[in-house]
Amino acid sequence: MNTGSAALILTAHAPYLRSAGREPVGEDRLHELTASALIPALNTLYDLCERDLRPRLGLALSPLLLEQLGDPVVQKHFYFWIERRIAQAQDALASAAGDQGRAYLAQFYIDWAEGIRTSFDVRFGRNLVAALRPLVDAQIVEPLASAASYPRLASIGRATTLRAQIDLGVMAAAQAYGCRPRGFWPPSGAYRAAAGPMLADNEVAYVLLDPADVQDRSTAPGWVVQRSLMGIPVDRAFDAYVSAPDLDYSGDPLYRAPVADADGFAWHRNGMGGQPELYDPYDAYQRAQEHAAHFLEVMAARGRESQRELSVIVLDAAVVGGRWFEGASWFRALLTELAEREDQALTTPGAYMDAVLIRRTLALRPEPLAEGGVYGGQHLFSLQQSLRAAEARLGALAKRHPTAAAERERVLQQAARELLLAQSHDLAAREEAHSAPRQMMRHLTRCIQLCDLAERPELSEDDLVLLETLEEEDNPFAHVNYRIFADL
């Protein structure tokens, strides 16, 4: 592989899980992602920088995830959560008296959680978003934006709503990273051609594409908006190793089984399908090093065989460190080796664009969904239609009240937030199969309630209590402007 011809992109997203109360109720998925994937990845980057090594990494954290990571309430809740995990592990250690293997593993969980707590509290000052900025300033991390609440772009029915998602997503990323992002990662990797001019208007230079969306399935970069927006197909050849359930590295017999016991801890490894075998972190760590070395060989062979101009490898934090617990160790070993090598160095899509003159144009396949189509299957038709109706109603209200002030403006601002949050749940994603319809309906119902309030001449005391409650519970995107949803 030629020097600089590979780019790693780490993506991460979590739906809106923030709890406004004093306890982190319902936030487990967010905190598990933070502890198992995000903090270890940041530790890796900081450790390499302290060794004067400069790895290059594209980072695509969804704006909705960035909003939650930067929220003081969520930060406080994460500290409570990791403290609770330490206490639970200490209880498990006490219960393991006489069982040497289980006691060893309980102590491992104590040490692991204490290390995560120290990194979060001391090294990163409880603010992971702020901790990213030095890496961006040093040009180690290249940030990519995404749609504000991370909906599949094809699921959005109206052009004004699509623009609102893109404009707000780019703005949120710029505020988080301290610079305007040059790249865009479409939610779930699914691009939509109508988004191209909107991305170009936001000075986004490139968008990552699924090669299946390119007519000739070409893997070479090319323009999707002439001289304004470059499309860069990702390399799906690596998915079999890092993101294919039952096929990728995570299923190795030595790795930790993903199923936890009633006490919240996973005590067994994947094994070979016979009697459960106790998990051994040391054996798993050694295997992660072997898999990192193997992945490097695959990268080199792929570069030699395909003669690709640029190989973009997407890693999902929900897998690398999430579903695959040892993925964090694998990622550290991989990035360390790449940072130390001269013959297999990493680049970023932005650096590649600066170094290479691109003349070709990419022809995209027709979109699988026409404007206003329904995504996710017939069984979700009524829910999708209700969402489209809410889009239309908010658009009409925004057009009717372009100069709303005081309470009506607050109501419309919150209605816009609720619509964004209703769109954030991926009805096709396996991990959201049970929760997505319920959460979508929750925010959709709130959006409709607020639209009702916006049409009243004045608000009652009960109306104001409802508004204040929703403003406290659902408060991402402080700078949202409902007017961008207005019908054209």
Short mmCIF file of C-alpha atoms in Angstrom, two decimals:
data_model
loop_
_atom_site.label_atom_id
_atom_site.label_comp_id
_atom_site.label_asym_id
_atom_site.label_seq_id
_atom_site.Cartn_x
_atom_site.Cartn_y
_atom_site.Cartn_z
CA MET A 1 0.00 0.00 0.00
CA ASN A 2 1.35 3.40 -0.92
CA THR A 3 2.04 5.83 1.88
CA GLY A 4 -1.02 7.80 2.84
CA SER A 5 -3.53 5.84 0.78
CA ALA A 6 -5.69 4.67 3.70
CA ALA A 7 -8.01 6.69 5.92
CA LEU A 8 -9.69 5.47 9.10
CA ILE A 9 -13.04 7.01 10.02
CA LEU A 10 -14.43 6.37 13.51
CA THR A 11 -18.19 6.93 13.66
CA ALA A 12 -20.46 7.03 16.70
CA HIS A 13 -24.08 7.82 17.46
CA ALA A 14 -26.51 7.45 20.33
CA PRO A 15 -30.18 8.42 20.24
CA TYR A 16 -31.39 11.07 22.65
CA LEU A 17 -31.19 9.37 26.05
CA ARG A 18 -30.53 12.32 28.36
CA SER A 19 -32.51 12.22 31.59
CA ALA A 20 -33.38 15.57 33.14
CA GLY A 21 -33.55 14.11 36.66
CA ARG A 22 -30.82 13.61 39.22
CA GLU A 23 -30.25 9.97 38.30
CA PRO A 24 -29.01 8.56 34.95
CA VAL A 25 -32.25 6.66 34.35
CA GLY A 26 -32.44 5.20 30.85
CA GLU A 27 -28.98 6.45 29.86
CA ASP A 28 -27.13 3.12 30.06
CA ARG A 29 -26.62 2.78 26.31
CA LEU A 30 -25.04 6.24 26.11
CA HIS A 31 -22.76 5.66 29.09
CA GLU A 32 -21.71 2.21 27.90
CA LEU A 33 -20.69 3.69 24.55
CA THR A 34 -18.76 6.42 26.36
CA ALA A 35 -16.96 4.05 28.73
CA SER A 36 -16.26 1.18 26.35
CA ALA A 37 -15.45 3.03 23.14
CA LEU A 38 -15.14 6.82 23.28
CA ILE A 39 -12.91 7.27 26.32
CA PRO A 40 -10.56 4.42 25.27
CA ALA A 41 -10.28 5.95 21.78
CA LEU A 42 -9.46 9.36 23.24
CA ASN A 43 -6.92 7.77 25.58
CA THR A 44 -5.24 6.12 22.61
CA LEU A 45 -4.97 9.41 20.71
CA TYR A 46 -3.68 11.32 23.74
CA ASP A 47 -1.15 8.61 24.60
CA LEU A 48 0.23 8.59 21.07
CA CYS A 49 0.50 12.37 21.06
CA GLU A 50 2.46 12.22 24.31
CA ARG A 51 4.92 9.94 22.50
CA ASP A 52 5.23 12.53 19.73
CA LEU A 53 3.39 10.25 17.32
CA ARG A 54 0.78 11.82 15.07
CA PRO A 55 -1.86 9.35 13.95
CA ARG A 56 -4.48 10.65 11.51
CA LEU A 57 -8.12 9.86 12.12
CA GLY A 58 -11.42 11.01 10.69
CA LEU A 59 -14.03 11.39 13.43
CA ALA A 60 -17.76 11.38 12.72
CA LEU A 61 -19.65 11.73 16.00
CA SER A 62 -23.30 12.50 15.36
CA PRO A 63 -24.34 16.03 16.37
CA LEU A 64 -26.92 14.53 18.73
CA LEU A 65 -24.20 12.53 20.46
CA LEU A 66 -21.97 15.61 20.69
CA GLU A 67 -24.85 17.57 22.24
CA GLN A 68 -25.27 14.93 24.93
CA LEU A 69 -21.56 14.50 25.63
CA GLY A 70 -21.26 18.25 26.14
CA ASP A 71 -24.30 18.48 28.43
CA PRO A 72 -23.36 19.10 32.11
CA VAL A 73 -26.28 16.94 33.26
CA VAL A 74 -25.10 13.99 31.17
CA GLN A 75 -21.53 14.53 32.34
CA LYS A 76 -22.66 14.39 35.97
CA HIS A 77 -24.75 11.32 35.25
CA PHE A 78 -21.83 9.52 33.62
CA TYR A 79 -19.72 10.04 36.72
CA PHE A 80 -22.54 8.63 38.89
CA TRP A 81 -22.90 5.72 36.46
CA ILE A 82 -19.22 4.75 36.45
CA GLU A 83 -19.07 5.09 40.24
CA ARG A 84 -22.01 2.71 40.45
CA ARG A 85 -20.26 0.25 38.14
CA ILE A 86 -17.21 0.29 40.40
CA ALA A 87 -19.39 -0.39 43.44
CA GLN A 88 -21.15 -3.24 41.63
CA ALA A 89 -17.80 -4.77 40.67
CA GLN A 90 -16.63 -4.49 44.27
CA ASP A 91 -19.79 -6.31 45.38
CA ALA A 92 -19.08 -8.99 42.78
CA LEU A 93 -15.54 -9.36 44.15
CA ALA A 94 -16.88 -9.81 47.67
CA SER A 95 -19.36 -12.42 46.42
CA ALA A 96 -16.61 -14.33 44.62
CA ALA A 97 -14.82 -15.42 47.79
CA GLY A 98 -13.33 -18.85 47.17
CA ASP A 99 -13.74 -18.64 43.39
CA GLN A 100 -10.31 -17.55 42.17
CA GLY A 101 -11.25 -17.15 38.51
CA ARG A 102 -14.34 -15.07 39.20
CA ALA A 103 -12.48 -12.95 41.78
CA TYR A 104 -9.74 -12.25 39.23
CA LEU A 105 -12.31 -11.11 36.70
CA ALA A 106 -14.17 -8.96 39.25
CA GLN A 107 -10.88 -7.22 40.09
CA PHE A 108 -10.30 -6.67 36.37
CA TYR A 109 -13.67 -4.91 36.12
CA ILE A 110 -12.84 -2.76 39.14
CA ASP A 111 -9.50 -1.72 37.66
CA TRP A 112 -11.02 -1.10 34.23
CA ALA A 113 -13.85 1.08 35.56
CA GLU A 114 -11.52 3.03 37.85
CA GLY A 115 -9.25 3.73 34.88
CA ILE A 116 -12.20 5.02 32.85
CA ARG A 117 -13.30 7.20 35.77
CA THR A 118 -9.83 8.70 36.16
CA SER A 119 -9.57 9.45 32.44
CA PHE A 120 -12.99 11.08 32.39
CA ASP A 121 -12.55 13.07 35.58
CA VAL A 122 -8.86 14.04 35.53
CA ARG A 123 -7.50 13.69 32.02
CA PHE A 124 -10.53 15.01 30.14
CA GLY A 125 -12.08 17.26 32.78
CA ARG A 126 -15.45 15.48 32.45
CA ASN A 127 -15.95 17.04 29.02
CA LEU A 128 -15.08 14.77 26.10
CA VAL A 129 -16.15 17.36 23.52
CA ALA A 130 -13.66 19.89 24.90
CA ALA A 131 -11.03 17.14 24.98
CA LEU A 132 -11.40 16.67 21.22
CA ARG A 133 -10.44 20.24 20.35
CA PRO A 134 -6.67 19.93 20.96
CA LEU A 135 -6.65 16.90 18.65
CA VAL A 136 -8.50 18.87 15.98
CA ASP A 137 -6.19 21.86 16.42
CA ALA A 138 -3.17 19.57 16.02
CA GLN A 139 -4.69 18.17 12.80
CA ILE A 140 -4.65 14.67 14.24
CA VAL A 141 -8.43 14.41 14.14
CA GLU A 142 -10.34 15.53 11.05
CA PRO A 143 -13.97 16.13 12.09
CA LEU A 144 -16.89 15.16 9.90
CA ALA A 145 -20.40 16.53 10.32
CA SER A 146 -23.66 14.64 9.95
CA ALA A 147 -27.36 15.42 9.97
CA ALA A 148 -28.40 17.06 13.24
CA SER A 149 -30.42 14.26 14.82
CA TYR A 150 -28.98 11.50 12.60
CA PRO A 151 -32.03 10.44 10.56
CA ARG A 152 -31.64 8.40 7.40
CA LEU A 153 -31.70 11.16 4.81
CA ALA A 154 -34.08 9.20 2.59
CA SER A 155 -36.68 9.17 5.38
CA ILE A 156 -37.09 12.97 5.37
CA GLY A 157 -40.10 14.07 3.37
CA ARG A 158 -39.54 17.80 2.81
CA ALA A 159 -36.64 19.74 1.34
CA THR A 160 -36.89 22.39 4.07
CA THR A 161 -36.56 19.74 6.77
CA LEU A 162 -33.61 18.14 4.99
CA ARG A 163 -31.90 21.51 4.82
CA ALA A 164 -32.64 22.15 8.48
CA GLN A 165 -31.06 18.82 9.44
CA ILE A 166 -27.94 19.57 7.40
CA ASP A 167 -27.56 23.24 8.37
CA LEU A 168 -28.03 22.51 12.05
CA GLY A 169 -25.81 19.43 11.94
CA VAL A 170 -22.91 21.33 10.38
CA MET A 171 -23.38 24.20 12.84
CA ALA A 172 -23.43 21.85 15.84
CA ALA A 173 -20.24 20.13 14.67
CA ALA A 174 -18.52 23.48 14.08
CA GLN A 175 -19.41 24.64 17.59
CA ALA A 176 -18.23 21.37 19.14
CA TYR A 177 -14.90 21.12 17.31
CA GLY A 178 -14.10 24.82 17.03
CA CYS A 179 -13.80 24.67 13.25
CA ARG A 180 -16.04 24.10 10.27
CA PRO A 181 -16.00 20.40 9.29
CA ARG A 182 -14.85 19.65 5.75
CA GLY A 183 -16.47 16.24 5.55
CA PHE A 184 -19.93 14.75 5.97
CA TRP A 185 -20.90 11.24 7.05
CA PRO A 186 -24.50 10.43 6.01
CA PRO A 187 -26.41 8.74 8.83
CA SER A 188 -26.07 4.96 8.47
CA GLY A 189 -23.86 5.66 5.43
CA ALA A 190 -26.92 6.30 3.24
CA TYR A 191 -26.48 9.39 1.04
CA ARG A 192 -29.20 11.30 -0.78
CA ALA A 193 -28.44 13.32 -3.90
CA ALA A 194 -30.77 16.15 -2.88
CA ALA A 195 -28.44 16.84 0.05
CA GLY A 196 -25.50 17.66 -2.24
CA PRO A 197 -26.21 21.35 -2.98
CA MET A 198 -27.14 21.89 0.68
CA LEU A 199 -23.81 20.46 1.82
CA ALA A 200 -21.98 22.60 -0.73
CA ASP A 201 -23.81 25.67 0.61
CA ASN A 202 -22.41 24.79 4.05
CA GLU A 203 -18.86 24.66 2.62
CA VAL A 204 -18.62 20.91 3.14
CA ALA A 205 -15.93 19.65 0.76
CA TYR A 206 -16.60 15.91 0.68
CA VAL A 207 -19.18 13.29 1.57
CA LEU A 208 -18.53 9.62 2.23
CA LEU A 209 -20.59 7.27 0.06
CA ASP A 210 -21.63 3.65 0.07
CA PRO A 211 -20.19 2.26 -3.20
CA ALA A 212 -23.59 0.66 -3.82
CA ASP A 213 -24.93 4.19 -4.36
CA VAL A 214 -22.52 4.75 -7.27
CA GLN A 215 -23.84 3.57 -10.64
CA ASP A 216 -20.69 1.74 -11.73
CA ARG A 217 -19.83 0.82 -8.11
CA SER A 218 -16.59 2.71 -8.64
CA THR A 219 -14.38 3.06 -5.60
CA ALA A 220 -12.51 6.11 -6.86
CA PRO A 221 -13.40 9.59 -5.55
CA GLY A 222 -15.23 11.96 -7.86
CA TRP A 223 -17.44 15.03 -7.90
CA VAL A 224 -21.11 14.69 -6.93
CA VAL A 225 -21.65 18.46 -7.12
CA GLN A 226 -19.26 19.73 -9.77
CA ARG A 227 -16.22 21.48 -8.27
CA SER A 228 -18.09 21.91 -4.98
CA LEU A 229 -18.64 18.54 -3.30
CA MET A 230 -16.57 15.40 -3.74
CA GLY A 231 -17.98 11.94 -3.16
CA ILE A 232 -15.58 9.41 -1.65
CA PRO A 233 -16.80 5.79 -1.65
CA VAL A 234 -15.84 3.81 1.44
CA ASP A 235 -14.10 0.45 1.13
CA ARG A 236 -16.57 -2.26 2.14
CA ALA A 237 -13.96 -5.00 1.82
CA PHE A 238 -13.05 -4.43 5.48
CA ASP A 239 -16.58 -4.82 6.84
CA ALA A 240 -16.20 -8.59 7.14
CA TYR A 241 -13.50 -8.06 9.77
CA VAL A 242 -15.03 -5.32 11.90
CA SER A 243 -18.78 -4.96 11.35
CA ALA A 244 -20.30 -8.25 10.20
CA PRO A 245 -22.05 -10.07 13.07
CA ASP A 246 -21.13 -13.76 13.28
CA LEU A 247 -18.25 -13.20 10.83
CA ASP A 248 -16.04 -10.43 12.20
CA TYR A 249 -13.30 -10.53 14.81
CA SER A 250 -15.73 -10.03 17.69
CA GLY A 251 -16.92 -13.64 17.49
CA ASP A 252 -13.51 -15.10 18.34
CA PRO A 253 -13.81 -17.80 21.04
CA LEU A 254 -11.41 -15.94 23.37
CA TYR A 255 -13.35 -12.69 23.31
CA ARG A 256 -15.91 -11.71 25.91
CA ALA A 257 -19.44 -12.89 25.22
CA PRO A 258 -21.78 -9.91 24.74
CA VAL A 259 -24.46 -11.25 27.10
CA ALA A 260 -24.23 -10.00 30.69
CA ASP A 261 -25.47 -11.82 33.78
CA ALA A 262 -28.12 -10.44 36.12
CA ASP A 263 -25.44 -8.47 37.99
CA GLY A 264 -24.66 -6.50 34.82
CA PHE A 265 -21.28 -8.09 34.10
CA ALA A 266 -20.25 -10.52 31.38
CA TRP A 267 -18.34 -13.40 32.98
CA HIS A 268 -17.89 -15.76 30.06
CA ARG A 269 -16.14 -15.78 26.72
CA ASN A 270 -17.65 -16.72 23.40
CA GLY A 271 -16.11 -20.17 23.56
CA MET A 272 -16.72 -22.94 21.07
CA GLY A 273 -20.38 -23.55 21.79
CA GLY A 274 -19.99 -26.09 24.60
CA GLN A 275 -19.97 -25.46 28.34
CA PRO A 276 -19.56 -21.76 29.29
CA GLU A 277 -15.93 -20.82 29.84
CA LEU A 278 -14.83 -18.03 32.17
CA TYR A 279 -13.54 -14.96 30.34
CA ASP A 280 -9.80 -14.25 30.57
CA PRO A 281 -8.92 -10.60 29.75
CA TYR A 282 -5.25 -11.46 29.21
CA ASP A 283 -5.97 -14.09 26.56
CA ALA A 284 -8.44 -11.73 24.90
CA TYR A 285 -5.91 -8.89 24.90
CA GLN A 286 -3.32 -11.09 23.20
CA ARG A 287 -5.84 -12.09 20.56
CA ALA A 288 -6.70 -8.42 19.94
CA GLN A 289 -3.02 -7.74 19.20
CA GLU A 290 -3.00 -10.64 16.74
CA HIS A 291 -6.13 -9.36 15.04
CA ALA A 292 -4.62 -5.87 14.75
CA ALA A 293 -1.56 -7.36 13.04
CA HIS A 294 -3.82 -9.34 10.73
CA PHE A 295 -5.85 -6.25 9.85
CA LEU A 296 -2.65 -4.42 8.94
CA GLU A 297 -1.78 -7.26 6.58
CA VAL A 298 -5.25 -7.06 5.04
CA MET A 299 -4.83 -3.31 4.55
CA ALA A 300 -1.47 -3.79 2.84
CA ALA A 301 -2.73 -6.60 0.61
CA ARG A 302 -5.84 -4.63 -0.30
CA GLY A 303 -3.72 -1.68 -1.34
CA ARG A 304 -1.44 -3.81 -3.51
CA GLU A 305 -4.21 -5.77 -5.19
CA SER A 306 -6.79 -3.08 -5.87
CA GLN A 307 -4.52 -0.12 -6.65
CA ARG A 308 -7.14 2.07 -4.99
CA GLU A 309 -6.52 5.78 -5.03
CA LEU A 310 -7.83 6.04 -1.47
CA SER A 311 -9.10 3.31 0.84
CA VAL A 312 -11.57 4.72 3.38
CA ILE A 313 -12.22 2.31 6.25
CA VAL A 314 -15.21 3.06 8.48
CA LEU A 315 -15.16 1.81 12.08
CA ASP A 316 -18.35 2.03 14.14
CA ALA A 317 -17.70 2.73 17.83
CA ALA A 318 -20.87 0.78 18.67
CA VAL A 319 -18.94 -2.28 17.48
CA VAL A 320 -15.29 -1.38 18.13
CA GLY A 321 -15.40 -1.13 21.92
CA GLY A 322 -19.15 -1.52 22.17
CA ARG A 323 -20.46 -4.90 21.02
CA TRP A 324 -16.83 -5.99 20.68
CA PHE A 325 -15.37 -5.18 24.09
CA GLU A 326 -11.80 -5.93 23.02
CA GLY A 327 -12.20 -3.66 20.00
CA ALA A 328 -10.75 -0.81 22.07
CA SER A 329 -7.50 -2.77 22.55
CA TRP A 330 -7.51 -3.74 18.87
CA PHE A 331 -8.00 -0.09 17.86
CA ARG A 332 -5.11 1.02 20.09
CA ALA A 333 -2.77 -1.61 18.65
CA LEU A 334 -3.80 -0.79 15.08
CA LEU A 335 -3.46 2.98 15.42
CA THR A 336 -0.16 2.68 17.29
CA GLU A 337 1.37 0.49 14.61
CA LEU A 338 0.15 2.77 11.82
CA ALA A 339 1.47 5.85 13.63
CA GLU A 340 4.90 4.23 13.94
CA ARG A 341 5.18 3.03 10.34
CA GLU A 342 6.43 5.01 7.39
CA ASP A 343 5.41 2.54 4.69
CA GLN A 344 1.74 2.37 5.69
CA ALA A 345 0.87 5.80 7.03
CA LEU A 346 -2.67 7.08 7.43
CA THR A 347 -4.18 10.09 5.76
CA THR A 348 -7.57 11.78 5.98
CA PRO A 349 -10.03 12.46 3.17
CA GLY A 350 -9.38 16.19 3.47
CA ALA A 351 -5.61 15.76 3.22
CA TYR A 352 -6.11 13.50 0.22
CA MET A 353 -8.24 16.15 -1.50
CA ASP A 354 -5.52 18.74 -0.94
CA ALA A 355 -2.88 16.50 -2.52
CA VAL A 356 -4.70 15.02 -5.52
CA LEU A 357 -6.36 16.67 -8.50
CA ILE A 358 -9.72 15.02 -9.18
CA ARG A 359 -11.43 15.46 -12.55
CA ARG A 360 -13.94 12.63 -12.70
CA THR A 361 -17.63 12.89 -11.86
CA LEU A 362 -19.55 10.21 -9.99
CA ALA A 363 -22.91 9.12 -11.36
CA LEU A 364 -25.17 8.09 -8.49
CA ARG A 365 -27.88 5.47 -8.64
CA PRO A 366 -31.50 6.68 -8.55
CA GLU A 367 -32.63 7.18 -4.98
CA PRO A 368 -34.48 4.19 -3.56
CA LEU A 369 -37.12 6.50 -2.14
CA ALA A 370 -38.84 9.27 -3.99
CA GLU A 371 -39.60 12.50 -2.17
CA GLY A 372 -42.25 11.79 0.41
CA GLY A 373 -41.80 8.01 0.27
CA VAL A 374 -42.07 5.74 3.28
CA TYR A 375 -38.97 4.15 4.75
CA GLY A 376 -38.91 1.08 6.95
CA GLY A 377 -41.73 -1.09 5.63
CA GLN A 378 -45.50 -1.08 5.38
CA HIS A 379 -45.99 -1.87 9.08
CA LEU A 380 -44.56 1.57 9.91
CA PHE A 381 -46.64 3.41 7.34
CA SER A 382 -48.94 5.21 9.79
CA LEU A 383 -46.06 6.35 11.99
CA GLN A 384 -44.14 7.66 8.99
CA GLN A 385 -47.23 9.44 7.71
CA SER A 386 -47.75 11.09 11.09
CA LEU A 387 -44.16 12.27 11.04
CA ARG A 388 -44.62 13.75 7.56
CA ALA A 389 -47.80 15.48 8.72
CA ALA A 390 -45.92 17.03 11.65
CA GLU A 391 -43.20 18.23 9.25
CA ALA A 392 -45.84 19.90 7.10
CA ARG A 393 -47.64 21.45 10.05
CA LEU A 394 -44.48 22.94 11.55
CA GLY A 395 -43.49 24.24 8.11
CA ALA A 396 -46.84 25.97 7.74
CA LEU A 397 -46.67 27.46 11.24
CA ALA A 398 -43.13 28.72 10.66
CA LYS A 399 -44.27 30.42 7.46
CA ARG A 400 -47.32 31.93 9.18
CA HIS A 401 -45.31 33.26 12.15
CA PRO A 402 -41.92 34.40 10.80
CA THR A 403 -41.56 37.05 13.51
CA ALA A 404 -42.90 35.14 16.50
CA ALA A 405 -41.62 36.42 19.82
CA ALA A 406 -41.82 35.65 23.52
CA GLU A 407 -43.85 32.55 24.36
CA ARG A 408 -44.95 31.70 20.82
CA GLU A 409 -41.32 31.75 19.67
CA ARG A 410 -40.34 29.45 22.54
CA VAL A 411 -43.17 27.09 21.62
CA LEU A 412 -42.12 26.93 17.97
CA GLN A 413 -38.45 26.49 18.88
CA GLN A 414 -39.33 23.54 21.10
CA ALA A 415 -41.63 22.08 18.44
CA ALA A 416 -38.66 22.13 16.06
CA ARG A 417 -36.52 20.27 18.62
CA GLU A 418 -39.20 17.64 19.14
CA LEU A 419 -39.51 17.11 15.38
CA LEU A 420 -35.74 16.68 15.09
CA LEU A 421 -35.75 14.17 17.94
CA ALA A 422 -38.68 12.27 16.42
CA GLN A 423 -36.63 11.91 13.25
CA SER A 424 -33.56 10.65 15.13
CA HIS A 425 -34.74 7.07 15.61
CA ASP A 426 -33.75 4.64 12.87
CA LEU A 427 -36.71 2.33 12.34
CA ALA A 428 -34.57 -0.02 10.26
CA ALA A 429 -31.73 -0.39 12.77
CA ARG A 430 -31.65 -3.72 14.57
CA GLU A 431 -30.50 -2.18 17.86
CA GLU A 432 -33.49 0.19 17.83
CA ALA A 433 -36.13 -2.28 16.65
CA HIS A 434 -38.06 -2.21 19.93
CA SER A 435 -37.41 1.30 21.24
CA ALA A 436 -37.52 3.39 18.06
CA PRO A 437 -41.30 3.45 17.41
CA ARG A 438 -42.04 4.24 21.06
CA GLN A 439 -39.45 7.01 21.32
CA MET A 440 -40.42 8.43 17.94
CA MET A 441 -44.07 8.61 18.98
CA ARG A 442 -43.11 10.28 22.27
CA HIS A 443 -41.36 13.16 20.54
CA LEU A 444 -43.90 13.29 17.73
CA THR A 445 -46.73 13.63 20.24
CA ARG A 446 -44.88 16.45 21.95
CA CYS A 447 -44.31 18.20 18.62
CA ILE A 448 -48.04 18.03 17.87
CA GLN A 449 -48.89 19.34 21.36
CA LEU A 450 -46.58 22.30 20.83
CA CYS A 451 -48.03 23.03 17.40
CA ASP A 452 -51.44 23.15 19.07
CA LEU A 453 -50.08 25.65 21.61
CA ALA A 454 -48.58 27.79 18.85
CA GLU A 455 -52.03 28.30 17.35
CA ARG A 456 -53.56 29.61 20.59
CA PRO A 457 -53.83 33.36 21.11
CA GLU A 458 -52.27 33.02 24.58
CA LEU A 459 -50.99 30.30 26.87
CA SER A 460 -52.57 29.20 30.12
CA GLU A 461 -50.62 28.40 33.27
CA ASP A 462 -50.85 24.69 32.44
CA ASP A 463 -49.56 25.40 28.93
CA LEU A 464 -46.55 27.23 30.34
CA VAL A 465 -45.80 24.38 32.75
CA LEU A 466 -45.88 21.94 29.82
CA LEU A 467 -43.58 24.16 27.77
CA GLU A 468 -41.08 24.55 30.60
CA THR A 469 -41.10 20.80 31.25
CA LEU A 470 -40.38 19.97 27.62
CA GLU A 471 -37.68 22.64 27.41
CA GLU A 472 -35.94 21.01 30.37
CA GLU A 473 -36.37 17.39 29.25
CA ASP A 474 -35.60 17.81 25.55
CA ASN A 475 -32.99 20.53 25.23
CA PRO A 476 -30.43 19.74 22.49
CA PHE A 477 -29.58 22.24 19.76
CA ALA A 478 -29.86 25.44 21.75
CA HIS A 479 -29.39 27.49 18.57
CA VAL A 480 -32.14 25.86 16.51
CA ASN A 481 -34.26 28.39 14.61
CA TYR A 482 -37.75 27.17 13.79
CA ARG A 483 -37.86 29.54 10.80
CA ILE A 484 -35.59 27.27 8.75
CA PHE A 485 -38.47 24.78 8.61
CA ALA A 486 -40.77 27.32 6.94
CA ASP A 487 -42.49 26.35 3.69
CA LEU A 488 -40.85 27.97 0.69
#
